[in-house]
CSV table of C-alpha atoms in Angstrom, one decimal:
chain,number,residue,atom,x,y,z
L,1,UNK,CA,-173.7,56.8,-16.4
L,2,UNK,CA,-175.3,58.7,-13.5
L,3,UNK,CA,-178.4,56.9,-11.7
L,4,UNK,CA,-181.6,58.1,-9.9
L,5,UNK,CA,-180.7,59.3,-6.6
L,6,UNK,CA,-182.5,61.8,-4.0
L,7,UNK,CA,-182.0,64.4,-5.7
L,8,UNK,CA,-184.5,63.2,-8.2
L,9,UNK,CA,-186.9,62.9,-5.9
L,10,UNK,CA,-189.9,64.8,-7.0
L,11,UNK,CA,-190.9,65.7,-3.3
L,12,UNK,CA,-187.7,67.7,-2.8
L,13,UNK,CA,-188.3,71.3,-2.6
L,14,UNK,CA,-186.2,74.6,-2.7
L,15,UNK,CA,-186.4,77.5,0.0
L,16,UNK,CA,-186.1,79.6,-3.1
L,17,UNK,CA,-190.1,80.0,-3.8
L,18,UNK,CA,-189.6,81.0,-7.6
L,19,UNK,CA,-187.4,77.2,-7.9
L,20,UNK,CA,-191.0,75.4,-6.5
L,21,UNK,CA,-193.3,77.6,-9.0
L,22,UNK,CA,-195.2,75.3,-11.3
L,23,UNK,CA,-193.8,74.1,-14.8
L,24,UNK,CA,-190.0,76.3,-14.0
L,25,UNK,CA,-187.1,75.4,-15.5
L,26,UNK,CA,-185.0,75.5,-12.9
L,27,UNK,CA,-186.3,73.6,-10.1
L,28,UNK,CA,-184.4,72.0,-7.3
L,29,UNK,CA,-183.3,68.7,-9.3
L,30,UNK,CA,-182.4,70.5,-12.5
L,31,UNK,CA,-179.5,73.0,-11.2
L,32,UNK,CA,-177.6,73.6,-14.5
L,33,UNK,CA,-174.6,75.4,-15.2
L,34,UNK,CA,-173.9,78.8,-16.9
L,35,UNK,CA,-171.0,81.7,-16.8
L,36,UNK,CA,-172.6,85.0,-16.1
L,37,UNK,CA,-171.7,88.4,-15.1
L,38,UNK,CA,-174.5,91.1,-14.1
L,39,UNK,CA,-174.9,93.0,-16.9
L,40,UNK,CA,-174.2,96.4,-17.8
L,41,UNK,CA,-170.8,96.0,-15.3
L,42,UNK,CA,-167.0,95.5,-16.1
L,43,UNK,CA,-167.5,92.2,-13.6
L,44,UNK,CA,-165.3,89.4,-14.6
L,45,UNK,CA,-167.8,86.4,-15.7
L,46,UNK,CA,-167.4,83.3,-13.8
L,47,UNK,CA,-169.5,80.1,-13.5
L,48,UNK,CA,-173.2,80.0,-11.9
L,49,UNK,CA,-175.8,77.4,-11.1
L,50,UNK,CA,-179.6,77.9,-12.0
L,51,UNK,CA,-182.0,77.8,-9.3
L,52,UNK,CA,-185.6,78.8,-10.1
L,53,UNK,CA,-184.8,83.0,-11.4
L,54,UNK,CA,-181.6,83.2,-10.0
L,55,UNK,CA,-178.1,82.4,-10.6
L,56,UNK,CA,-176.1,81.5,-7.8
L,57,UNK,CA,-172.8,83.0,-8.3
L,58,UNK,CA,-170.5,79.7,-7.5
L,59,UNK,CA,-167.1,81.9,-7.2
L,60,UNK,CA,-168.8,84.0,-4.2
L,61,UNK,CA,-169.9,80.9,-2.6
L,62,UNK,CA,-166.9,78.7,-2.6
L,63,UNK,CA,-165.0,82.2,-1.4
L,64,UNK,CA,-167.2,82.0,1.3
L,65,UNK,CA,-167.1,78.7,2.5
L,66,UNK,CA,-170.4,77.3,1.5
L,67,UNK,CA,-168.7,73.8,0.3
L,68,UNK,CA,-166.4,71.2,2.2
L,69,UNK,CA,-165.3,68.0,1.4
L,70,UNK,CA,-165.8,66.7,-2.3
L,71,UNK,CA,-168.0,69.0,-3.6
L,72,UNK,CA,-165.5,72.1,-2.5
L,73,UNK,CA,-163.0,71.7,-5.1
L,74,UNK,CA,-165.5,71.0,-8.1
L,75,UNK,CA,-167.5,74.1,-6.4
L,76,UNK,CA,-163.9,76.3,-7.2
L,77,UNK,CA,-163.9,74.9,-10.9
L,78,UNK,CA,-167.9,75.7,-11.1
L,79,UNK,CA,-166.4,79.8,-10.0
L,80,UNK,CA,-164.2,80.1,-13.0
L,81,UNK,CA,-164.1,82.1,-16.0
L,82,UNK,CA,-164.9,78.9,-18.5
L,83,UNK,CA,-166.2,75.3,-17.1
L,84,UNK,CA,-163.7,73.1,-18.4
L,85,UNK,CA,-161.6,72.4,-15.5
L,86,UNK,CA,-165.2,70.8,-14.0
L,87,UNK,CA,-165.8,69.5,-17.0
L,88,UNK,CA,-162.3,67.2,-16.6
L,89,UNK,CA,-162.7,66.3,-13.3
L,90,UNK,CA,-165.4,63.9,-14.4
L,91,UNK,CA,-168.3,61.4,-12.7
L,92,UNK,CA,-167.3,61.3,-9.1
L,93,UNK,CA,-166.4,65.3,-8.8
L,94,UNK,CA,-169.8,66.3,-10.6
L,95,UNK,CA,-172.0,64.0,-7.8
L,96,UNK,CA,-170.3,65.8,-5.1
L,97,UNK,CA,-171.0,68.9,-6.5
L,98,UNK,CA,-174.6,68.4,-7.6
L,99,UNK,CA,-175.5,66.8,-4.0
L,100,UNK,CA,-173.8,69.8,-2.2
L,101,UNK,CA,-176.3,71.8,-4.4
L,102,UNK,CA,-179.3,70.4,-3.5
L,103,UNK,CA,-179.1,70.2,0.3
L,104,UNK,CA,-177.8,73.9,0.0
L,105,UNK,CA,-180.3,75.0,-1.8
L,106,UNK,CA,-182.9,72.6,-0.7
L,107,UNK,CA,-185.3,73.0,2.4
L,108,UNK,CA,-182.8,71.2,4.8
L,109,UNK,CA,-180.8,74.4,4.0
L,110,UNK,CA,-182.9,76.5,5.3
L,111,UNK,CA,-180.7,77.2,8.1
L,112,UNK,CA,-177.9,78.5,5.8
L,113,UNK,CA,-180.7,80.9,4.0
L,114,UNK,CA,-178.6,83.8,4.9
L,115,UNK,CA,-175.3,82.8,4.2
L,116,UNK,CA,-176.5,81.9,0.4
L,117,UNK,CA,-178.6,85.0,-0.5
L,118,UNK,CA,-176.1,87.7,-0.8
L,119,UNK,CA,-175.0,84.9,-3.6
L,120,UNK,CA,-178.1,84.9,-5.8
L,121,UNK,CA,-178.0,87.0,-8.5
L,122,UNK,CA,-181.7,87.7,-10.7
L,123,UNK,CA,-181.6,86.1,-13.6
L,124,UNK,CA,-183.1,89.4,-15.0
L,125,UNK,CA,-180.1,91.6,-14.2
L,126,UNK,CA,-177.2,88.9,-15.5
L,127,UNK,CA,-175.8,88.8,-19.1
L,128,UNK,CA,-174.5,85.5,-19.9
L,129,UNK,CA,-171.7,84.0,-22.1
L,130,UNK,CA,-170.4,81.0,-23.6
L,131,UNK,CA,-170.1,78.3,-21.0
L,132,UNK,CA,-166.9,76.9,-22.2
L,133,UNK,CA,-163.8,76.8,-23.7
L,134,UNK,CA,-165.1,75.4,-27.0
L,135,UNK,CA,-161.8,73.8,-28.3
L,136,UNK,CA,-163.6,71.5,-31.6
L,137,UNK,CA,-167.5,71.5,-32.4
L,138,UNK,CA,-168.5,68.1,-34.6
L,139,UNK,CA,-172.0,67.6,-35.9
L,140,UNK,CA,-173.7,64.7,-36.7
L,141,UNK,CA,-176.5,63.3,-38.5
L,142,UNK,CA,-178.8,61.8,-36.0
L,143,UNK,CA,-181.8,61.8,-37.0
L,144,UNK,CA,-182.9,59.1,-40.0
L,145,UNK,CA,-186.1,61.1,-40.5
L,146,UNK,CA,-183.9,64.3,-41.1
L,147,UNK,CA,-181.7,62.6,-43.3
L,148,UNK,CA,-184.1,61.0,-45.4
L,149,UNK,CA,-186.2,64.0,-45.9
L,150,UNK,CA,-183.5,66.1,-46.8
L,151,UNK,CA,-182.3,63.5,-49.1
L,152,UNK,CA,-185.4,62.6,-51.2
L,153,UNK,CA,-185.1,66.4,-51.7
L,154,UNK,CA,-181.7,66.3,-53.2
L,155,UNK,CA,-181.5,62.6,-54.5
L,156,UNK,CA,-185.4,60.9,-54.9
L,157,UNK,CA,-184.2,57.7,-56.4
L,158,UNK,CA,-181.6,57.2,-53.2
L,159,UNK,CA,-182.5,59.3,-50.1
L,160,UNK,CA,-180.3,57.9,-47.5
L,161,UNK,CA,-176.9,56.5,-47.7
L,162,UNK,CA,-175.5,53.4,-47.5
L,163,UNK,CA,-173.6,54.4,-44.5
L,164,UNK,CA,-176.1,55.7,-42.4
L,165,UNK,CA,-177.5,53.0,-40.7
L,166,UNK,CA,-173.7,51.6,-39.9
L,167,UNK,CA,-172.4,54.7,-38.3
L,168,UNK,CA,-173.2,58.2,-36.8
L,169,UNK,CA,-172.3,60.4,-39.5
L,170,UNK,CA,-170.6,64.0,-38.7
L,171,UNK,CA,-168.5,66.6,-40.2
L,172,UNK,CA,-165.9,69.0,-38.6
L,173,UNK,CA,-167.9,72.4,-37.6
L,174,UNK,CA,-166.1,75.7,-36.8
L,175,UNK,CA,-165.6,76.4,-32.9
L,176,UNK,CA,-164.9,80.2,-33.5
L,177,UNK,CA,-168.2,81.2,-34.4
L,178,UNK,CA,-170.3,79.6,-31.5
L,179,UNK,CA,-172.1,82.0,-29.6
L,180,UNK,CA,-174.2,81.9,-26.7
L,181,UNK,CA,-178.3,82.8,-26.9
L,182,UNK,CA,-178.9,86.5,-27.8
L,183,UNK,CA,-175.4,87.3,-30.2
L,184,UNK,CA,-177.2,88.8,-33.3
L,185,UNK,CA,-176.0,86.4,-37.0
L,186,UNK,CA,-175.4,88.1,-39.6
L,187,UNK,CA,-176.8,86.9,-43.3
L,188,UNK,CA,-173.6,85.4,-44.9
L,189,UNK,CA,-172.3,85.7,-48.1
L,190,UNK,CA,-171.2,83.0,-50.3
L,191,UNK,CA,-171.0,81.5,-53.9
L,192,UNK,CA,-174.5,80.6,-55.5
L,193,UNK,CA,-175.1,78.9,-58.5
L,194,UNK,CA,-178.5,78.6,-60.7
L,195,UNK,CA,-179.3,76.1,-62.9
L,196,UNK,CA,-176.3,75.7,-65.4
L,197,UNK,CA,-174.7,79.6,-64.8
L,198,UNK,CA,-171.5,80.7,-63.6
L,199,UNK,CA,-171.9,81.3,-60.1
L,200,UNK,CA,-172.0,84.5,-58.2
L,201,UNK,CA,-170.6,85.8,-54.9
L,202,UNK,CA,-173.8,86.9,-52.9
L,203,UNK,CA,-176.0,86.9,-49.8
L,204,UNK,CA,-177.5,83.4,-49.1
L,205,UNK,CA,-181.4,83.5,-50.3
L,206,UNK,CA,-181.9,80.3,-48.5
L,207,UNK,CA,-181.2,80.4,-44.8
L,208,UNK,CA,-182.1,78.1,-42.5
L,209,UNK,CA,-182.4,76.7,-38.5
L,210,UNK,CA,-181.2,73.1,-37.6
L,211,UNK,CA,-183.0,72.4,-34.3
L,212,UNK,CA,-180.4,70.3,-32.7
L,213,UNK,CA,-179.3,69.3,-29.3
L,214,UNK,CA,-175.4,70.0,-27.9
L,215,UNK,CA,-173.4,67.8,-25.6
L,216,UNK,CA,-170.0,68.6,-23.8
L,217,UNK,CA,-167.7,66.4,-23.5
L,218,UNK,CA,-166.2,65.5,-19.8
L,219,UNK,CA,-163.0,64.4,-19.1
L,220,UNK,CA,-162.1,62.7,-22.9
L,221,UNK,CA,-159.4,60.5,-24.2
L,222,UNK,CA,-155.8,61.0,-24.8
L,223,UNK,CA,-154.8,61.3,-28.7
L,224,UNK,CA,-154.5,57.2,-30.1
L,225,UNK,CA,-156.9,55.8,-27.1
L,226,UNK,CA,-160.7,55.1,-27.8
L,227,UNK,CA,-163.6,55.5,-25.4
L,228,UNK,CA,-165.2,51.9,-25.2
L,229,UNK,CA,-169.0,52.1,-25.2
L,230,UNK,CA,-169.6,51.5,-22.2
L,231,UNK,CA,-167.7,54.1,-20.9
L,232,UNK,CA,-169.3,56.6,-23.5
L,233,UNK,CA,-172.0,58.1,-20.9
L,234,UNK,CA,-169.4,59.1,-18.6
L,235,UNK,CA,-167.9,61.3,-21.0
L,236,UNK,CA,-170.3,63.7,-21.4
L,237,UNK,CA,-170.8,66.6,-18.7
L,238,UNK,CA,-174.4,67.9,-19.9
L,239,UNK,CA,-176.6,68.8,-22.9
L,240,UNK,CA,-177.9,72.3,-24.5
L,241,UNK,CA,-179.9,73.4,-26.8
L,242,UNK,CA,-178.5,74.1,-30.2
L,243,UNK,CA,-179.2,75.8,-33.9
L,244,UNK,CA,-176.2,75.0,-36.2
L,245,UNK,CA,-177.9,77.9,-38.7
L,246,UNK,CA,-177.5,76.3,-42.2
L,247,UNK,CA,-177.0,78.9,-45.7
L,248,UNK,CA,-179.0,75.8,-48.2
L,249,UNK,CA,-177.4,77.6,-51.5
L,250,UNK,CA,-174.3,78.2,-50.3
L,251,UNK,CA,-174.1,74.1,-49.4
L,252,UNK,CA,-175.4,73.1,-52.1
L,253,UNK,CA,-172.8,74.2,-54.6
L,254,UNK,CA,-170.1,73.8,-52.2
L,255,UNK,CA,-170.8,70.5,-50.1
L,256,UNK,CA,-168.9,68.0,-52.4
L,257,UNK,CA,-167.4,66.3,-52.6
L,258,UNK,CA,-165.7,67.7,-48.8
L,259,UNK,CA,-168.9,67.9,-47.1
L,260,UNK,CA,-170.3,71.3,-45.1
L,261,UNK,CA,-167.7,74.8,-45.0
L,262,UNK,CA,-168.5,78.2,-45.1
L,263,UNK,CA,-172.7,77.1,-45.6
L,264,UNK,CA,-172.8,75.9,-41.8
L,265,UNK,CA,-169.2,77.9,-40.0
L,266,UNK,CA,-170.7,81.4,-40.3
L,267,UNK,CA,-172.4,81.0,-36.7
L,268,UNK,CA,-173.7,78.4,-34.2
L,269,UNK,CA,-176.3,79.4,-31.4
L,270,UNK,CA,-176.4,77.6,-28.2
L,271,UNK,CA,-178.0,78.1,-25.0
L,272,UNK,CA,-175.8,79.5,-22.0
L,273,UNK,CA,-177.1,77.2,-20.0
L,274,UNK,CA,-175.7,73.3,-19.8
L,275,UNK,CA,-178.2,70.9,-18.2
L,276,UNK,CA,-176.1,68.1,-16.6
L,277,UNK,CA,-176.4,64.2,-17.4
L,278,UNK,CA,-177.3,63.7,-14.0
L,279,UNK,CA,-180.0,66.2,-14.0
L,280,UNK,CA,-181.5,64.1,-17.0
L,281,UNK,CA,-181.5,60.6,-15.9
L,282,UNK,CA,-185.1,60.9,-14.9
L,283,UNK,CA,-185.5,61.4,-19.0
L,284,UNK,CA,-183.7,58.0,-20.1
L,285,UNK,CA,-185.6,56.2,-22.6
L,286,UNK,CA,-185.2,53.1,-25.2
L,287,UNK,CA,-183.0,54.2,-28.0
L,288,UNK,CA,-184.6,54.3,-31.5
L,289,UNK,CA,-186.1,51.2,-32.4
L,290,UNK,CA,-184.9,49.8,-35.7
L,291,UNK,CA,-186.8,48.7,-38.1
L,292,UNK,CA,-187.3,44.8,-38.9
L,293,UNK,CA,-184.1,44.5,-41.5
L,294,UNK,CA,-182.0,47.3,-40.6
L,295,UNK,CA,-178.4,46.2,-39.3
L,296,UNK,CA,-177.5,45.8,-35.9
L,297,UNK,CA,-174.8,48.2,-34.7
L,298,UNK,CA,-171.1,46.8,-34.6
L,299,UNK,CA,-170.4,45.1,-31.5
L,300,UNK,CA,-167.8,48.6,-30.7
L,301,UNK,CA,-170.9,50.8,-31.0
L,302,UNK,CA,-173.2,48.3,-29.2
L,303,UNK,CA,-174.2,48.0,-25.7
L,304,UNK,CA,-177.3,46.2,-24.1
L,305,UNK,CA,-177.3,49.4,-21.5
L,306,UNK,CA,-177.2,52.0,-24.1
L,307,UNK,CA,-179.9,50.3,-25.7
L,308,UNK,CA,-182.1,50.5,-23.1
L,309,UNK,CA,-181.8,53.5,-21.5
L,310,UNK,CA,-178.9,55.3,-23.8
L,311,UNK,CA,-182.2,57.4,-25.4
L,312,UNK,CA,-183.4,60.5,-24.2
L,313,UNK,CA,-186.9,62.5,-24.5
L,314,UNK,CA,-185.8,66.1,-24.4
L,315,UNK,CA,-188.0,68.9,-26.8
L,316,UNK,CA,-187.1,71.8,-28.3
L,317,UNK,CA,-190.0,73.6,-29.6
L,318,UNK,CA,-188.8,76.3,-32.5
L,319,UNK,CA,-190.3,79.9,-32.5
L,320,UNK,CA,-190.4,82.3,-35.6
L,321,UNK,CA,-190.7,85.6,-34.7
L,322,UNK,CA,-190.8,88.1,-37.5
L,323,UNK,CA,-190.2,91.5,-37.7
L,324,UNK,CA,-193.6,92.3,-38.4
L,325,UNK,CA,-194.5,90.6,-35.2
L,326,UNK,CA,-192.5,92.4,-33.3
L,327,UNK,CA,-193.9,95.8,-34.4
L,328,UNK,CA,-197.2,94.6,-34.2
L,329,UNK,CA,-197.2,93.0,-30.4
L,330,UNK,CA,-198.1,89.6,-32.1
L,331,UNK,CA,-197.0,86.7,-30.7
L,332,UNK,CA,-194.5,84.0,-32.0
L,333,UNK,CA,-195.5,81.5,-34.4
L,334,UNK,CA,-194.4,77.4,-33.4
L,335,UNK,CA,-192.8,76.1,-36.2
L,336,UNK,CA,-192.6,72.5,-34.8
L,337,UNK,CA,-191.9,70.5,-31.8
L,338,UNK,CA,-188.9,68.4,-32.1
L,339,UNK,CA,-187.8,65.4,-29.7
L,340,UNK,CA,-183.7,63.6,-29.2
L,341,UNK,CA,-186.1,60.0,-28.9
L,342,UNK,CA,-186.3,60.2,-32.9
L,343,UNK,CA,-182.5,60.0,-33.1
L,344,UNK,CA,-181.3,56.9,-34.6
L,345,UNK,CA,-177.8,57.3,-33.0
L,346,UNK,CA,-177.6,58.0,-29.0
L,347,UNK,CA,-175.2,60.6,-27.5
L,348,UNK,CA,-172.7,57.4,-26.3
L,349,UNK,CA,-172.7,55.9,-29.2
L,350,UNK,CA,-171.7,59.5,-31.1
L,351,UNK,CA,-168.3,59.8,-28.9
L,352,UNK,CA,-167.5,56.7,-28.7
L,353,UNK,CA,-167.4,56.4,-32.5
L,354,UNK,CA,-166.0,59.7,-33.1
L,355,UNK,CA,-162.9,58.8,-30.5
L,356,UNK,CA,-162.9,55.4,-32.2
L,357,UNK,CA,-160.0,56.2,-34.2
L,358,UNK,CA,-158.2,57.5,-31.9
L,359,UNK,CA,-159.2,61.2,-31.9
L,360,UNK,CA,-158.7,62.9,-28.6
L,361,UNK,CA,-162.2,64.5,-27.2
L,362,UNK,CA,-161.3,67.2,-24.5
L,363,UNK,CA,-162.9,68.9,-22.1
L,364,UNK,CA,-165.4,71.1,-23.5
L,365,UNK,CA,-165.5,69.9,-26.9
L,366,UNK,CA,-169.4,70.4,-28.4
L,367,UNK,CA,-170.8,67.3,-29.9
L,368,UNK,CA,-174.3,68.4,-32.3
L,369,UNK,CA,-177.2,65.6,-32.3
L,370,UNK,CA,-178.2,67.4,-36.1
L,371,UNK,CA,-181.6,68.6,-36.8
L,372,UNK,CA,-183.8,66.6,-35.0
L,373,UNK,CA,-186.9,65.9,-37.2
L,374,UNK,CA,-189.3,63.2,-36.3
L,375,UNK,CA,-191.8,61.2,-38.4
L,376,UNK,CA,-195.0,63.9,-38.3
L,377,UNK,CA,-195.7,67.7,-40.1
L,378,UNK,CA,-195.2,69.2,-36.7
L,379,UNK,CA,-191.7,67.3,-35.5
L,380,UNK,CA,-189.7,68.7,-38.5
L,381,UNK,CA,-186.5,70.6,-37.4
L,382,UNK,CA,-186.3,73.0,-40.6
L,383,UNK,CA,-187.4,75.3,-42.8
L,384,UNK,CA,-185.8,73.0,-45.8
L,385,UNK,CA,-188.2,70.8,-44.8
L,386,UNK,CA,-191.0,72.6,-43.9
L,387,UNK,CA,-190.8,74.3,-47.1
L,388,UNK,CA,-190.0,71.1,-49.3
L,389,UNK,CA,-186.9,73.6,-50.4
L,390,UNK,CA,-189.1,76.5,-50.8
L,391,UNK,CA,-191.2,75.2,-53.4
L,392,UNK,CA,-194.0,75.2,-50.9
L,393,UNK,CA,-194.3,78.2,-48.7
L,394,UNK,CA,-195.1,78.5,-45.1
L,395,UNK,CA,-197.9,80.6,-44.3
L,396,UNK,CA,-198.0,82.3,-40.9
L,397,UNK,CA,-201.4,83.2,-39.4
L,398,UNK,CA,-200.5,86.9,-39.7
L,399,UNK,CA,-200.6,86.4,-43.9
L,400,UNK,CA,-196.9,86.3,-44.4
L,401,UNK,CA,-195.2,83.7,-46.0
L,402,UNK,CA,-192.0,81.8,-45.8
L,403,UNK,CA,-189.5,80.1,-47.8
L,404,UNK,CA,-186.4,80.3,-45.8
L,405,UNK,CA,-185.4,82.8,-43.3
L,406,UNK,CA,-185.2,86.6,-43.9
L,407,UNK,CA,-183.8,89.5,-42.5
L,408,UNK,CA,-185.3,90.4,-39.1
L,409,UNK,CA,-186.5,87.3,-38.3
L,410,UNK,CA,-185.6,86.1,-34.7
L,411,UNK,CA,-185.6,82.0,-34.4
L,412,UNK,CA,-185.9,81.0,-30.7
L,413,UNK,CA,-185.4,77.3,-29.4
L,414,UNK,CA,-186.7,76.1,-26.1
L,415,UNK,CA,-185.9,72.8,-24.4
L,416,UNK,CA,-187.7,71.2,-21.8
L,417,UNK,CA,-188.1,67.5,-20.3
L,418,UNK,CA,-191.2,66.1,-18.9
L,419,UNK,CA,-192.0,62.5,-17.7
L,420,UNK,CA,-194.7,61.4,-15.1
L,421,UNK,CA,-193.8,61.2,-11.6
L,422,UNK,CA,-191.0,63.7,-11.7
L,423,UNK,CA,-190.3,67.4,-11.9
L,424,UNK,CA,-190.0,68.6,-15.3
L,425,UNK,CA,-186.8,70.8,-15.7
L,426,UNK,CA,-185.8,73.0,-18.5
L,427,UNK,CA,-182.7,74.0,-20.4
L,428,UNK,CA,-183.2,77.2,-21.5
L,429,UNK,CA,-183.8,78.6,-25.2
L,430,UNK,CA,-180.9,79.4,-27.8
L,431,UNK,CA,-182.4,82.5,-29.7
L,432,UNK,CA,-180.7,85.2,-32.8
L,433,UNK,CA,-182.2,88.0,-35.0
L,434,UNK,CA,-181.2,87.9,-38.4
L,435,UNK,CA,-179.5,90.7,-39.5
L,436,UNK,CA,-179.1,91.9,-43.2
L,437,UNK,CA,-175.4,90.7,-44.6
């Protein structure tokens, strides 16, 4: 786990104006990573590092000698085509690199202005792609207010599980069809059943958003080794925001007793950008708090540190754009504000039980937090619940009304962490159209 250093420090300021403009995303002490390419060219896409509306194009500036000692071979890794070498080179690599960042691109750079401005590339004119290799994508289950709504709607008598409250739950997602913030998804098709009829093969009437978190995993564990708790945090490269698009009817016929398939593999939207751990330490909180009764977690899923400071306040707040809205010039409607400090299960404590067997994590794996609803109206991560499985609808301002998600409509997620005495810093926003199956 990374600690608060100088490049935390709130006073530190960028050359770059737009990185110093109030409430940005990209200030100094954020600097997250991205691959990019400027868009409209046959430019081979290689890695890049946010600073205020530009991209810093981290294969030009290692080629041109803008990083020495540690941080210059993690620099080369942050210039290729996918992140995952920088991704394995773990802790001590990434700290280099991020240090070399901020005095580059910090005031006492000032000096080397010129050298790094034929580097920065507008964030306007780039087109940007999945950040990694994704080799396996697992979700989880995170939140107990997600879980419990979702099942008083499917089993009233017994909500949640026996299991939850001993171990993160997850299932196996599909890697293949991640894509990064912009990539249209198409309405699947599935089988759907009513009532006590044979089912059919049709569109899904019931899609849905999961407003989630995604975290990348570092350097990993070889196949039959675990990663202890305590060495959980130092496993994960960075964080981004996440919709694991969910088809309700599809799931609901086909979920047991294997679990999620074609309902949840049909597409995953992240953002392009990955916010580092070390950029969030300034965003450490308690994890959840139990309540009085609920078991302790087993000693190889607890640790006094995690506890303390394993919980993180990040928000994604979920827009609904519908096609109407867009012809009209109106502007988004919020569909709710959701926050990772209402997980019950923290990010360390999600690899280390999924290595726990023995499974091997690699670099670049995607870990999902799951929707991420919290305990009020407003902090629900889903239309399913929104909606109370559209038997109540949501009205929008502009008179339409929603059940679930149809054709046209654009969902866009935006995260961003704030906290007193530092610089908030953003991670971007993981948005997709709906387009007719």
């Amino acid at each position: 786990m990374a600690a608060l250093d100088e490049t935390h420090d709130p006073k530190r300021r960028s050359w770059l104006p737009s990185a110093n403009a109030p409430g940005a995303d990209f200030p100094l002490q954020n600097l997250p990573f991205c691959v990019f390419r400027r868009a409209g060219t046959g430019e081979t896409p290689r890695g890049g590092v946010g600073i205020g509306d530009r991209v810093l194009d981290m294969a030009a500036a290692a080629r041109a000698g803008l990083f020495t000692g540690g941080a210059k071979e993690p620099a080369i890794a942050a210039g290729e085509r996918s992140l995952n070498r920088l991704m394995a080179m773990g802790e001590p690599a990434w700290r280099a690199l991020r240090n070399a960042l901020s005095q580059l691109l910090g005031t006492e750079g000032q000096s080397r202005r010129g050298q790094v401005e034929p580097h920065l590339v507008p964030m306007a004119q780039a087109e940007f792609l999945l950040p990694a290799e994704i080799g396996d994508f697992s979700d989880f289950y995170s939140s107990i207010y997600h879980a419990t709504n979702v099942g008083r709607l499917l089993r009233p008598d017994n909500p949640l599980l026996p299991n939850y409250k001993y171990l993160p739950v997850a299932y196996h997602g599909r890697a293949s069809s991640v894509v990064p913030s912009g990539v249209a998804v198409k309405r699947p098709k599935g089988q759907l059943r009513r009532g006590n009829e044979p089912p059919v093969m049709a569109p899904s009437r019931a899609l849905d958003y999961e407003t989630e978190l995604g975290f990348y995993i570092g350097p990993g564990n070889p196949l039959g080794e675990t990663i202890p708790i305590g060495k959980a945090a130092d496993n994960i490269f960075g964080c981004t925001v996440l919709n694991d698009w969910s088809a309700r009817d599809i799931q609901a016929w086909e979920y047991q007793p294997l679990g999620p398939f074609l309902a949840k593999s049909f597409a995953t939207t992240i953002s392009p950008w990955i916010v580092t751990m070390a950029a969030l330490e300034p965003f450490r909180s308690r994890a959840f708090v139990r309540a009085p009764g609920d078991p302790a977690p087993l000693p190889y899923l607890s640790s006094a540190r995690d506890q303390e400071e394993g919980g993180l306040a990040i928000a994604i707040d979920v827009l609904l754009r519908t096609a109407q809205m867009r012809e009209t010039g109106e502007e988004a409607a919020r569909l709710g504000r959701c926050n990772l400090r209402h997980a019950y299960w923290t990010a360390a404590q999600m690899v280390t039980h999924h290595a726990s067997n023995g499974c091997n994590l690699r670099p670049g794996d995607l870990l999902g937090s799951g929707t991420l609803s919290g305990p009020e109206p407003d902090t629900l991560g889903c239309l399913i619940e929104i909606t109370k499985r559209g038997t109540e609808p949501l009205k929008l301002a502009n008179g339409e009304e929603r059940r679930f998600l149809e054709d046209g409509d654009e969902i866009v997620m935006r995260g961003r962490c704030e906290r007193a005495g530092y610089v908030g810093i953003g991670l971007g926003e993981a948005r997709a159209v709906i387009t007719p199956a």
